[in-house]
Coordinates of N, CA, C and O in Angstrom, one line a residue:
Q1 N -6.6 -19.2 -19.7 CA -6.6 -19.7 -18.4 C -5.2 -20.5 -18.2 O -4.9 -21.3 -19.0
V2 N -4.5 -20.1 -17.2 CA -3.2 -20.7 -16.9 C -3.4 -21.8 -15.9 O -4.0 -21.6 -14.9
Q3 N -2.8 -23.0 -16.2 CA -2.8 -24.1 -15.2 C -1.3 -24.3 -14.7 O -0.4 -24.2 -15.5
L4 N -1.2 -24.4 -13.4 CA 0.1 -24.6 -12.8 C 0.0 -25.9 -11.9 O -0.9 -26.1 -11.1
V5 N 1.1 -26.7 -12.0 CA 1.1 -27.9 -11.3 C 2.5 -28.0 -10.6 O 3.5 -28.1 -11.3
E6 N 2.5 -28.0 -9.3 CA 3.7 -28.1 -8.5 C 4.1 -29.5 -8.1 O 3.1 -30.3 -8.0
S7 N 5.3 -29.8 -8.0 CA 5.8 -31.1 -7.5 C 7.1 -30.9 -6.8 O 7.7 -29.9 -6.9
G8 N 7.5 -32.0 -6.1 CA 8.9 -32.0 -5.5 C 8.9 -31.8 -4.0 O 10.0 -31.8 -3.4
G9 N 7.8 -31.5 -3.4 CA 7.8 -31.3 -2.0 C 8.0 -32.6 -1.2 O 8.0 -33.7 -1.8
G10 N 8.2 -32.5 0.1 CA 8.4 -33.8 0.9 C 8.9 -33.4 2.2 O 8.9 -32.3 2.7
L11 N 9.4 -34.5 2.9 CA 10.0 -34.4 4.2 C 11.5 -34.5 4.1 O 12.0 -35.4 3.5
V12 N 12.2 -33.5 4.8 CA 13.6 -33.5 4.7 C 14.2 -33.1 6.1 O 13.5 -32.3 6.8
Q13 N 15.4 -33.5 6.4 CA 16.0 -33.1 7.7 C 16.6 -31.7 7.5 O 17.0 -31.3 6.4
A14 N 16.7 -31.0 8.6 CA 17.3 -29.7 8.6 C 18.7 -29.8 8.0 O 19.5 -30.8 8.3
G15 N 19.1 -28.8 7.1 CA 20.3 -28.9 6.4 C 20.3 -29.5 5.1 O 21.2 -29.4 4.3
G16 N 19.2 -30.2 4.8 CA 19.0 -30.9 3.5 C 18.5 -30.0 2.4 O 18.4 -28.8 2.6
S17 N 18.2 -30.6 1.3 CA 17.9 -29.9 0.1 C 16.6 -30.5 -0.6 O 16.4 -31.7 -0.4
L18 N 15.9 -29.7 -1.3 CA 14.8 -30.1 -2.1 C 14.7 -29.2 -3.3 O 15.1 -28.1 -3.3
R19 N 14.2 -29.8 -4.4 CA 13.9 -28.9 -5.6 C 12.4 -29.1 -6.0 O 11.9 -30.2 -6.2
L20 N 11.8 -27.9 -6.0 CA 10.4 -27.8 -6.4 C 10.3 -27.5 -7.9 O 11.1 -26.8 -8.4
S21 N 9.3 -28.0 -8.5 CA 9.0 -27.8 -9.9 C 7.6 -27.3 -10.1 O 6.7 -27.7 -9.3
C22 N 7.4 -26.4 -11.0 CA 6.1 -25.9 -11.4 C 5.9 -25.9 -12.9 O 6.6 -25.1 -13.6
A23 N 5.1 -26.8 -13.4 CA 4.8 -26.9 -14.8 C 3.6 -26.0 -15.2 O 2.6 -26.2 -14.6
A24 N 3.8 -25.2 -16.2 CA 2.7 -24.3 -16.6 C 2.2 -24.6 -18.0 O 2.9 -25.1 -18.8
S25 N 0.9 -24.3 -18.2 CA 0.3 -24.5 -19.5 C -0.8 -23.5 -19.6 O -1.3 -22.9 -18.7
G26 N -1.2 -23.2 -20.9 CA -2.4 -22.4 -21.1 C -2.0 -21.0 -21.5 O -2.9 -20.2 -21.8
A27 N -0.7 -20.6 -21.6 CA -0.3 -19.3 -22.0 C 1.2 -19.4 -22.5 O 1.8 -20.4 -22.3
D28 N 1.7 -18.3 -23.0 CA 3.1 -18.3 -23.5 C 4.0 -18.1 -22.3 O 4.2 -17.0 -21.7
F29 N 4.5 -19.3 -21.8 CA 5.3 -19.3 -20.6 C 6.5 -18.3 -20.7 O 6.8 -17.7 -19.7
S30 N 7.1 -18.2 -21.8 CA 8.3 -17.4 -21.9 C 8.1 -15.9 -21.6 O 9.1 -15.2 -21.3
T31 N 6.9 -15.5 -21.7 CA 6.6 -14.0 -21.5 C 6.1 -13.8 -20.0 O 5.9 -12.6 -19.7
M32 N 5.9 -14.8 -19.3 CA 5.3 -14.7 -17.9 C 6.4 -14.6 -16.9 O 7.3 -15.3 -16.8
G33 N 6.2 -13.6 -15.9 CA 6.9 -13.7 -14.7 C 6.3 -14.8 -13.8 O 5.1 -15.1 -13.9
M34 N 7.2 -15.4 -13.1 CA 6.8 -16.5 -12.2 C 7.3 -16.3 -10.8 O 8.3 -15.7 -10.6
G35 N 6.6 -16.9 -9.9 CA 7.0 -16.7 -8.5 C 6.7 -17.9 -7.6 O 5.9 -18.8 -8.0
W36 N 7.4 -18.0 -6.5 CA 7.1 -19.0 -5.5 C 6.7 -18.2 -4.2 O 7.4 -17.2 -3.8
Y37 N 5.7 -18.7 -3.5 CA 5.2 -18.2 -2.3 C 5.0 -19.4 -1.3 O 5.0 -20.5 -1.8
R38 N 4.9 -19.1 0.0 CA 4.7 -20.2 0.9 C 3.8 -19.7 2.0 O 3.7 -18.5 2.3
Q39 N 3.1 -20.7 2.6 CA 2.2 -20.4 3.7 C 2.4 -21.5 4.8 O 2.1 -22.7 4.5
A40 N 2.8 -21.1 6.0 CA 2.9 -21.9 7.1 C 1.6 -22.0 7.9 O 0.8 -21.0 7.8
P41 N 1.4 -23.0 8.6 CA 0.1 -23.1 9.4 C -0.1 -21.9 10.3 O 0.8 -21.5 11.0
G42 N -1.3 -21.3 10.1 CA -1.7 -20.2 11.0 C -1.1 -18.9 10.6 O -1.2 -17.9 11.3
Q43 N -0.4 -18.9 9.4 CA 0.3 -17.6 9.0 C -0.2 -17.2 7.6 O -0.8 -18.1 6.9
Q44 N 0.0 -16.0 7.2 CA -0.3 -15.5 5.9 C 0.7 -16.0 4.9 O 1.8 -16.4 5.2
R45 N 0.2 -16.1 3.6 CA 1.0 -16.5 2.5 C 2.1 -15.4 2.3 O 1.8 -14.2 2.4
E46 N 3.3 -15.8 2.1 CA 4.4 -14.9 2.0 C 5.3 -15.1 0.7 O 5.4 -16.2 0.3
F47 N 5.8 -14.1 0.3 CA 6.7 -14.1 -0.9 C 8.0 -14.8 -0.6 O 8.6 -14.7 0.5
V48 N 8.4 -15.6 -1.6 CA 9.7 -16.4 -1.5 C 10.7 -15.9 -2.5 O 11.8 -15.4 -2.2
A49 N 10.3 -16.0 -3.8 CA 11.2 -15.6 -4.9 C 10.4 -15.4 -6.2 O 9.3 -15.9 -6.3
T50 N 10.9 -14.5 -7.0 CA 10.3 -14.3 -8.4 C 11.4 -14.3 -9.4 O 12.5 -14.0 -9.1
I51 N 10.9 -14.6 -10.6 CA 11.8 -14.6 -11.8 C 11.0 -14.0 -12.9 O 9.9 -14.5 -13.2
N52 N 11.6 -13.0 -13.6 CA 10.8 -12.4 -14.7 C 11.1 -13.1 -16.0 O 11.9 -14.0 -16.1
S53 N 10.5 -12.5 -17.1 CA 10.7 -13.2 -18.4 C 12.1 -13.1 -18.9 O 12.5 -13.9 -19.8
R54 N 12.9 -12.2 -18.4 CA 14.3 -12.1 -18.7 C 15.2 -12.8 -17.8 O 16.5 -12.6 -17.8
A55 N 14.6 -13.5 -16.8 CA 15.4 -14.3 -15.9 C 16.0 -13.5 -14.8 O 16.9 -14.0 -14.1
F56 N 15.6 -12.3 -14.6 CA 16.0 -11.5 -13.4 C 15.3 -12.0 -12.2 O 14.0 -12.3 -12.3
T57 N 16.0 -12.1 -11.1 CA 15.4 -12.8 -9.9 C 15.3 -11.8 -8.7 O 16.1 -10.9 -8.6
N58 N 14.5 -12.2 -7.8 CA 14.3 -11.4 -6.6 C 14.0 -12.4 -5.5 O 13.2 -13.4 -5.7
Y59 N 14.5 -12.2 -4.2 CA 14.3 -13.2 -3.2 C 13.9 -12.5 -1.9 O 14.3 -11.3 -1.6
A60 N 13.2 -13.2 -1.1 CA 12.9 -12.7 0.3 C 14.3 -12.8 1.1 O 15.1 -13.7 0.8
D61 N 14.5 -11.9 2.0 CA 15.7 -11.9 2.8 C 15.9 -13.3 3.5 O 17.0 -13.7 3.7
S62 N 14.8 -13.9 3.9 CA 14.9 -15.1 4.7 C 15.5 -16.3 3.9 O 15.9 -17.3 4.5
V63 N 15.4 -16.2 2.6 CA 15.9 -17.4 1.8 C 17.1 -17.0 0.9 O 17.6 -17.9 0.3
K64 N 17.4 -15.8 0.9 CA 18.5 -15.3 0.0 C 19.8 -16.1 0.4 O 20.1 -16.3 1.6
S65 N 20.5 -16.5 -0.6 CA 21.7 -17.3 -0.5 C 21.5 -18.8 -0.2 O 22.4 -19.6 -0.3
R66 N 20.2 -19.2 0.1 CA 19.9 -20.6 0.3 C 19.0 -21.2 -0.8 O 19.1 -22.3 -1.2
F67 N 18.2 -20.3 -1.4 CA 17.2 -20.8 -2.4 C 17.6 -20.2 -3.7 O 18.1 -19.0 -3.8
T68 N 17.3 -20.9 -4.8 CA 17.6 -20.4 -6.2 C 16.4 -20.7 -7.0 O 15.9 -21.8 -7.1
I69 N 15.8 -19.6 -7.6 CA 14.7 -19.8 -8.6 C 15.3 -19.8 -10.0 O 16.2 -19.0 -10.3
S70 N 14.8 -20.6 -10.8 CA 15.2 -20.7 -12.2 C 14.1 -21.1 -13.1 O 13.0 -21.5 -12.6
R71 N 14.2 -21.0 -14.4 CA 13.2 -21.3 -15.3 C 13.8 -22.0 -16.6 O 14.9 -21.7 -16.9
D72 N 13.0 -22.9 -17.1 CA 13.4 -23.6 -18.4 C 12.2 -23.3 -19.3 O 11.2 -24.0 -19.2
N73 N 12.4 -22.4 -20.2 CA 11.3 -22.0 -21.2 C 11.0 -23.2 -22.2 O 9.9 -23.2 -22.7
T74 N 11.9 -24.1 -22.4 CA 11.7 -25.2 -23.3 C 10.8 -26.2 -22.6 O 10.1 -27.0 -23.4
K75 N 10.7 -26.2 -21.3 CA 9.8 -27.1 -20.6 C 8.7 -26.5 -19.9 O 7.9 -27.1 -19.2
N76 N 8.5 -25.2 -20.1 CA 7.4 -24.4 -19.5 C 7.4 -24.6 -18.0 O 6.3 -24.8 -17.4
T77 N 8.6 -24.6 -17.4 CA 8.7 -25.0 -16.0 C 9.6 -24.0 -15.2 O 10.6 -23.6 -15.7
V78 N 9.2 -23.7 -14.0 CA 10.0 -22.9 -13.1 C 10.4 -23.8 -11.9 O 9.6 -24.7 -11.5
Y79 N 11.6 -23.6 -11.4 CA 12.1 -24.4 -10.3 C 12.4 -23.5 -9.1 O 12.7 -22.3 -9.2
L80 N 12.5 -24.2 -8.0 CA 13.0 -23.6 -6.7 C 13.9 -24.6 -6.1 O 13.4 -25.6 -5.5
Q81 N 15.2 -24.3 -6.2 CA 16.2 -25.2 -5.5 C 16.4 -24.6 -4.1 O 16.7 -23.5 -3.9
M82 N 16.1 -25.5 -3.1 CA 16.2 -25.1 -1.7 C 17.3 -25.9 -1.0 O 17.2 -27.1 -0.9
N83 N 18.3 -25.1 -0.6 CA 19.4 -25.8 0.2 C 19.5 -25.3 1.6 O 18.8 -24.3 1.9
S84 N 20.2 -26.0 2.4 CA 20.4 -25.6 3.8 C 19.0 -25.3 4.5 O 18.8 -24.3 5.2
L85 N 18.1 -26.2 4.3 CA 16.7 -26.0 4.8 C 16.7 -26.0 6.3 O 17.5 -26.7 7.0
K86 N 15.8 -25.2 6.8 CA 15.6 -25.0 8.2 C 14.1 -25.4 8.6 O 13.2 -25.3 7.7
P87 N 13.9 -25.7 9.9 CA 12.5 -26.1 10.3 C 11.6 -24.9 10.0 O 10.4 -25.2 9.6
E88 N 12.0 -23.7 10.0 CA 11.1 -22.6 9.7 C 10.8 -22.4 8.3 O 9.9 -21.6 7.9
D89 N 11.4 -23.2 7.4 CA 11.0 -23.3 6.0 C 9.8 -24.2 5.8 O 9.2 -24.2 4.6
T90 N 9.3 -24.9 6.8 CA 8.2 -25.7 6.7 C 6.9 -24.9 6.3 O 6.6 -24.0 7.0
A91 N 6.3 -25.3 5.2 CA 5.1 -24.6 4.7 C 4.6 -25.3 3.5 O 5.2 -26.2 2.9
V92 N 3.4 -24.9 3.0 CA 3.0 -25.3 1.7 C 3.5 -24.2 0.7 O 3.3 -23.0 0.9
Y93 N 4.2 -24.7 -0.3 CA 4.8 -23.8 -1.3 C 3.9 -23.8 -2.5 O 3.5 -24.8 -3.1
Y94 N 3.6 -22.5 -3.0 CA 2.8 -22.3 -4.1 C 3.5 -21.6 -5.2 O 4.3 -20.7 -5.0
C95 N 3.2 -22.0 -6.4 CA 3.7 -21.4 -7.6 C 2.7 -20.3 -8.1 O 1.5 -20.6 -8.0
R96 N 3.2 -19.2 -8.6 CA 2.3 -18.2 -9.1 C 2.7 -17.7 -10.5 O 3.9 -17.5 -10.7
A97 N 1.8 -17.6 -11.4 CA 2.0 -17.0 -12.7 C 1.6 -15.5 -12.6 O 0.5 -15.2 -12.3
C98 N 2.5 -14.6 -12.9 CA 2.3 -13.2 -12.8 C 1.8 -12.7 -14.2 O 2.4 -12.0 -14.9
L99 N 0.5 -13.1 -14.5 CA -0.1 -12.8 -15.8 C -1.5 -12.4 -15.5 O -2.3 -13.1 -14.8
G100 N -2.0 -11.2 -16.0 CA -3.3 -10.8 -15.7 C -3.6 -10.7 -14.2 O -2.9 -10.1 -13.5
P101 N -4.7 -11.4 -13.8 CA -5.1 -11.4 -12.4 C -4.1 -12.2 -11.5 O -4.2 -12.2 -10.3
G102 N -3.3 -13.0 -12.1 CA -2.4 -13.9 -11.4 C -3.1 -15.3 -11.3 O -4.3 -15.4 -11.1
Y103 N -2.3 -16.3 -11.3 CA -2.8 -17.7 -11.2 C -1.9 -18.4 -10.2 O -0.7 -18.2 -10.2
W104 N -2.6 -19.3 -9.5 CA -1.9 -20.1 -8.4 C -2.0 -21.6 -8.7 O -3.0 -22.1 -9.2
G105 N -0.9 -22.3 -8.3 CA -1.0 -23.7 -8.3 C -1.7 -24.2 -7.1 O -2.1 -23.4 -6.2
Q106 N -1.7 -25.6 -6.9 CA -2.5 -26.2 -5.8 C -1.6 -26.3 -4.6 O -2.1 -26.5 -3.5
G107 N -0.3 -26.1 -4.7 CA 0.6 -26.1 -3.6 C 1.3 -27.5 -3.4 O 0.7 -28.5 -3.8
T108 N 2.4 -27.5 -2.8 CA 3.1 -28.7 -2.4 C 3.8 -28.5 -1.0 O 4.3 -27.5 -0.7
Q109 N 3.6 -29.5 -0.2 CA 4.0 -29.4 1.2 C 5.5 -29.7 1.3 O 6.0 -30.7 0.8
V110 N 6.2 -28.8 2.0 CA 7.6 -29.0 2.4 C 7.6 -29.0 3.9 O 7.2 -28.1 4.6
T111 N 8.2 -30.1 4.5 CA 8.3 -30.3 5.9 C 9.8 -30.5 6.2 O 10.4 -31.4 5.7
V112 N 10.4 -29.6 7.1 CA 11.8 -29.8 7.5 C 11.8 -30.1 8.9 O 11.3 -29.4 9.8
S113 N 12.4 -31.3 9.2 CA 12.5 -31.8 10.6 C 13.8 -31.3 11.2 O 14.8 -31.2 10.6
S114 N 13.7 -31.1 12.5 CA 14.9 -30.6 13.3 C 15.7 -31.8 13.8 O 15.3 -32.9 13.7

């Protein structure tokens, strides 16, 4: 059983930055692909970014060049650095472990004011 705990969300003005963290436990973190997803009110959860065990990354077009996903295998943690934030980035951000059936964290709220 994989446990994921996100942190780092908050309220920020448009153009600002936030860094989200997701700490994992319960499995060999270094072998897991990890991802970030988000869900805005009234919308479906959507893909944001993924990073595999070799640190290859993939991004949604809407965040490419503004967001950076990274991982620290010594800390069992994946990060999402979010720059140039826009009001449309407002959502609950979820961490996902791409192992077996997949595991989700509880989410962290990001609110971007205009």
